CSV table of C-alpha atoms in Angstrom, one decimal:
chain,number,residue,atom,x,y,z
A,14,PRO,CA,0.0,0.0,0.0
A,15,ALA,CA,2.8,2.5,0.8
A,16,LEU,CA,4.5,1.8,-2.5
A,17,ALA,CA,1.1,2.3,-4.4
A,18,SER,CA,0.5,5.5,-2.5
A,19,GLU,CA,4.0,6.7,-3.3
A,20,ARG,CA,3.5,5.9,-7.0
A,21,ARG,CA,0.1,7.7,-7.0
A,22,GLU,CA,1.7,10.8,-5.5
A,23,HIS,CA,4.4,10.7,-8.1
A,24,LEU,CA,1.8,10.4,-10.9
A,25,VAL,CA,-0.1,13.4,-9.4
A,26,ARG,CA,3.1,15.5,-9.3
A,27,LEU,CA,4.0,14.6,-12.9
A,28,ALA,CA,0.4,15.3,-14.1
A,29,ALA,CA,0.4,18.6,-12.2
A,30,GLU,CA,3.5,19.8,-14.0
A,31,LEU,CA,2.1,18.7,-17.3
A,32,PHE,CA,-1.2,20.5,-16.7
A,33,ALA,CA,0.6,23.6,-15.7
A,34,GLU,CA,2.9,23.5,-18.7
A,35,LYS,CA,0.4,22.4,-21.4
A,36,GLY,CA,-3.0,23.2,-19.9
A,37,PHE,CA,-5.4,20.6,-18.6
A,38,GLN,CA,-7.4,20.3,-21.8
A,39,ALA,CA,-4.3,19.8,-24.0
A,40,THR,CA,-2.7,17.2,-21.7
A,41,THR,CA,-3.7,13.7,-22.5
A,42,VAL,CA,-3.6,10.5,-20.4
A,43,ARG,CA,-1.0,9.4,-22.9
A,44,HIS,CA,1.2,12.4,-22.1
A,45,ILE,CA,1.0,11.7,-18.4
A,46,ALA,CA,1.7,8.0,-18.8
A,47,SER,CA,4.6,8.7,-21.1
A,48,ALA,CA,6.2,11.2,-18.6
A,49,ALA,CA,5.8,8.4,-15.9
A,50,GLY,CA,7.3,5.8,-18.2
A,51,ILE,CA,4.2,3.6,-18.1
A,52,LEU,CA,1.5,2.5,-20.6
A,53,SER,CA,-1.6,4.7,-20.7
A,54,GLY,CA,-3.7,1.8,-19.5
A,55,SER,CA,-1.6,1.4,-16.4
A,56,LEU,CA,-2.5,4.9,-15.3
A,57,TYR,CA,-6.1,3.7,-14.9
A,58,HIS,CA,-4.9,1.4,-12.2
A,59,HIS,CA,-4.5,4.5,-10.1
A,60,PHE,CA,-7.1,7.0,-11.5
A,61,ASP,CA,-10.3,6.5,-13.4
A,62,SER,CA,-9.8,9.7,-15.4
A,63,LYS,CA,-7.7,12.7,-16.0
A,64,GLU,CA,-10.3,14.7,-14.2
A,65,SER,CA,-9.7,12.6,-11.1
A,66,ILE,CA,-6.1,13.6,-11.2
A,67,VAL,CA,-6.7,17.3,-11.5
A,68,ASP,CA,-9.4,17.0,-8.8
A,69,GLU,CA,-6.8,15.6,-6.4
A,70,ILE,CA,-4.4,18.5,-7.3
A,71,LEU,CA,-7.0,21.2,-6.8
A,72,SER,CA,-8.9,19.8,-3.8
A,73,GLY,CA,-5.6,19.5,-1.9
A,74,PHE,CA,-4.7,23.1,-2.7
A,75,PHE,CA,-8.1,24.4,-1.8
A,76,GLN,CA,-8.3,22.4,1.5
A,77,GLU,CA,-4.9,23.8,2.5
A,78,ILE,CA,-5.5,27.4,1.6
A,79,MET,CA,-9.1,27.5,2.9
A,80,SER,CA,-8.0,26.1,6.2
A,81,ALA,CA,-5.2,28.6,6.5
A,82,TYR,CA,-7.5,31.5,5.5
A,83,ARG,CA,-10.1,30.5,8.1
A,84,ARG,CA,-7.4,30.4,10.8
A,85,VAL,CA,-6.4,34.0,10.0
A,86,ILE,CA,-10.1,35.1,10.1
A,87,ASP,CA,-10.7,33.2,13.3
A,88,GLU,CA,-7.8,35.0,15.0
A,89,GLY,CA,-10.1,38.0,15.1
A,90,LYS,CA,-7.3,40.6,14.5
A,91,GLY,CA,-7.9,44.0,13.0
A,92,PRO,CA,-8.6,44.4,9.3
A,93,ARG,CA,-5.1,45.5,8.4
A,94,GLU,CA,-3.5,42.5,10.2
A,95,THR,CA,-6.1,40.2,8.7
A,96,ILE,CA,-5.5,41.3,5.2
A,97,ALA,CA,-1.8,41.1,5.7
A,98,GLY,CA,-2.2,37.5,7.0
A,99,LEU,CA,-4.3,36.6,4.0
A,100,VAL,CA,-1.8,38.1,1.6
A,101,ARG,CA,1.1,36.2,3.3
A,102,ILE,CA,-0.8,32.9,3.0
A,103,ALA,CA,-1.6,33.5,-0.7
A,104,PHE,CA,2.0,34.3,-1.5
A,105,GLY,CA,3.1,31.3,0.5
A,106,THR,CA,1.2,29.0,-1.8
A,107,LEU,CA,3.1,30.1,-4.9
A,108,GLU,CA,5.9,27.6,-4.5
A,109,PRO,CA,4.3,24.5,-3.1
A,110,HIS,CA,1.1,24.9,-5.2
A,111,ARG,CA,2.5,26.4,-8.4
A,112,ALA,CA,0.9,23.8,-10.7
A,113,ALA,CA,-2.5,24.1,-9.0
A,114,ILE,CA,-2.5,27.9,-9.2
A,115,THR,CA,-1.4,27.7,-12.9
A,116,VAL,CA,-4.2,25.2,-13.6
A,117,MET,CA,-6.7,27.5,-11.9
A,118,GLN,CA,-5.6,30.4,-14.0
A,119,ASN,CA,-5.6,28.6,-17.3
A,120,ASP,CA,-8.5,26.1,-16.9
A,121,TRP,CA,-10.9,27.7,-14.4
A,122,ASN,CA,-13.6,28.5,-16.9
A,123,TYR,CA,-13.5,24.9,-18.3
A,124,LEU,CA,-13.4,23.1,-15.0
A,125,ARG,CA,-16.0,25.1,-13.1
A,126,HIS,CA,-18.7,23.9,-15.4
A,127,MET,CA,-18.2,20.3,-14.4
A,128,SER,CA,-20.3,19.2,-11.4
A,129,ARG,CA,-17.4,17.5,-9.7
A,130,PHE,CA,-15.7,20.8,-9.5
A,131,ALA,CA,-18.6,22.7,-7.9
A,132,TYR,CA,-16.3,23.2,-4.8
A,133,LEU,CA,-14.1,25.5,-6.9
A,134,THR,CA,-16.9,28.1,-7.2
A,135,GLU,CA,-18.1,27.5,-3.6
A,136,SER,CA,-14.5,28.0,-2.2
A,137,GLU,CA,-14.0,31.1,-4.4
A,138,ASP,CA,-17.2,32.6,-3.1
A,139,GLU,CA,-16.2,31.9,0.5
A,140,VAL,CA,-12.7,33.4,0.0
A,141,GLU,CA,-14.2,36.5,-1.7
A,142,GLN,CA,-16.5,36.9,1.3
A,143,MET,CA,-13.6,36.7,3.7
A,144,TRP,CA,-11.6,39.3,1.9
A,145,VAL,CA,-14.5,41.7,1.0
A,146,SER,CA,-15.9,41.7,4.6
A,147,THR,CA,-12.5,42.4,6.0
A,148,ILE,CA,-11.9,45.3,3.5
A,149,LYS,CA,-15.4,46.7,4.4
A,150,ALA,CA,-14.6,46.3,8.2
A,151,GLY,CA,-11.4,48.3,7.5
A,152,GLN,CA,-13.4,51.0,5.7
A,153,ASP,CA,-16.0,51.1,8.6
A,154,GLU,CA,-13.1,51.6,11.1
A,155,GLY,CA,-11.6,54.3,9.0
A,156,LEU,CA,-8.4,52.3,8.2
A,157,PHE,CA,-9.1,51.9,4.5
A,158,ARG,CA,-10.2,54.5,2.1
A,159,PRO,CA,-14.0,54.7,1.9
A,160,ASP,CA,-14.0,55.5,-1.8
A,161,ILE,CA,-12.7,52.1,-3.0
A,162,ASP,CA,-15.0,49.2,-4.0
A,163,ALA,CA,-14.2,46.3,-1.7
A,164,LYS,CA,-15.1,43.6,-4.2
A,165,LEU,CA,-13.0,45.2,-7.0
A,166,THR,CA,-10.1,45.7,-4.6
A,167,TYR,CA,-10.2,42.1,-3.5
A,168,ARG,CA,-10.2,40.9,-7.1
A,169,MET,CA,-7.2,43.2,-8.0
A,170,ILE,CA,-5.3,41.9,-5.0
A,171,ARG,CA,-6.2,38.2,-5.8
A,172,ASP,CA,-5.2,38.6,-9.4
A,173,THR,CA,-1.9,40.4,-8.8
A,174,ILE,CA,-0.9,37.7,-6.3
A,175,TRP,CA,-1.9,34.7,-8.4
A,176,VAL,CA,-0.3,36.1,-11.6
A,177,ALA,CA,3.1,36.1,-9.8
A,178,VAL,CA,3.1,32.3,-10.2
A,179,ARG,CA,4.0,33.1,-13.9
A,180,TRP,CA,7.2,35.0,-13.1
A,181,TYR,CA,8.2,34.0,-9.6
A,182,ARG,CA,11.2,31.7,-9.4
A,183,PRO,CA,12.4,30.0,-6.2
A,184,GLY,CA,16.0,30.9,-5.4
A,185,GLY,CA,15.7,34.4,-6.6
A,186,ARG,CA,16.4,37.6,-4.7
A,187,LEU,CA,13.2,37.3,-2.6
A,188,ASP,CA,11.5,34.1,-1.3
A,189,THR,CA,7.7,34.1,-1.1
A,190,ALA,CA,7.7,35.6,2.4
A,191,GLY,CA,9.9,38.5,1.2
A,192,LEU,CA,7.7,38.9,-1.9
A,193,ALA,CA,4.6,39.1,0.4
A,194,GLU,CA,6.2,41.8,2.6
A,195,HIS,CA,7.2,43.8,-0.4
A,196,TYR,CA,3.7,43.5,-1.8
A,197,LEU,CA,2.2,44.6,1.6
A,198,LYS,CA,4.5,47.6,1.7
A,199,VAL,CA,3.3,48.7,-1.8
A,200,MET,CA,-0.3,47.9,-1.1
A,201,PHE,CA,-0.6,49.7,2.3
A,202,ASP,CA,1.9,52.5,1.8
A,203,GLY,CA,1.9,53.0,-2.0
A,204,ILE,CA,4.9,54.0,-4.1
A,205,ASN,CA,4.8,57.8,-3.2
A,206,THR,CA,7.0,59.2,-0.5
A,207,HIS,CA,5.0,60.5,2.4
């Protein structure tokens, strides 16, 4: 069982990289099997479909990030500290979940229409509610500008963080924690001198 589990994890990692590189729709079972050095039919010993593989990749990512986001919200800190915590978590996922984030960016519109991926939209709605309510709380407390749209602001933050997966490279000048701190500095303090 341990060997089968190890093999399964290896196949998931290989598939994740292929999905990120080629896109989910363009990646075939044959591509995955070839990368693993096995026959296509052997892949079905571990998974019933390509959708099952991407489901495992995405559900693992969402379980982890949702749990981390909920912990930050449950801490009950002020809006600025909460937003900073959410930003740090999001940037912290860039390295370990690079493939899942890339799949989400490239294949979201395709996957979200399949009933087995209903949790993607449900999770996205919950995440949006967390961020938007925190931004609005910051506005109510006079910490954040009252003239910004909370939902639009959330979407801009989300998209600028997730798009970093396309250019961020581990081992560069900044790790993901440093990247998050730089982002927070620009987000909260702007680029103008004060």
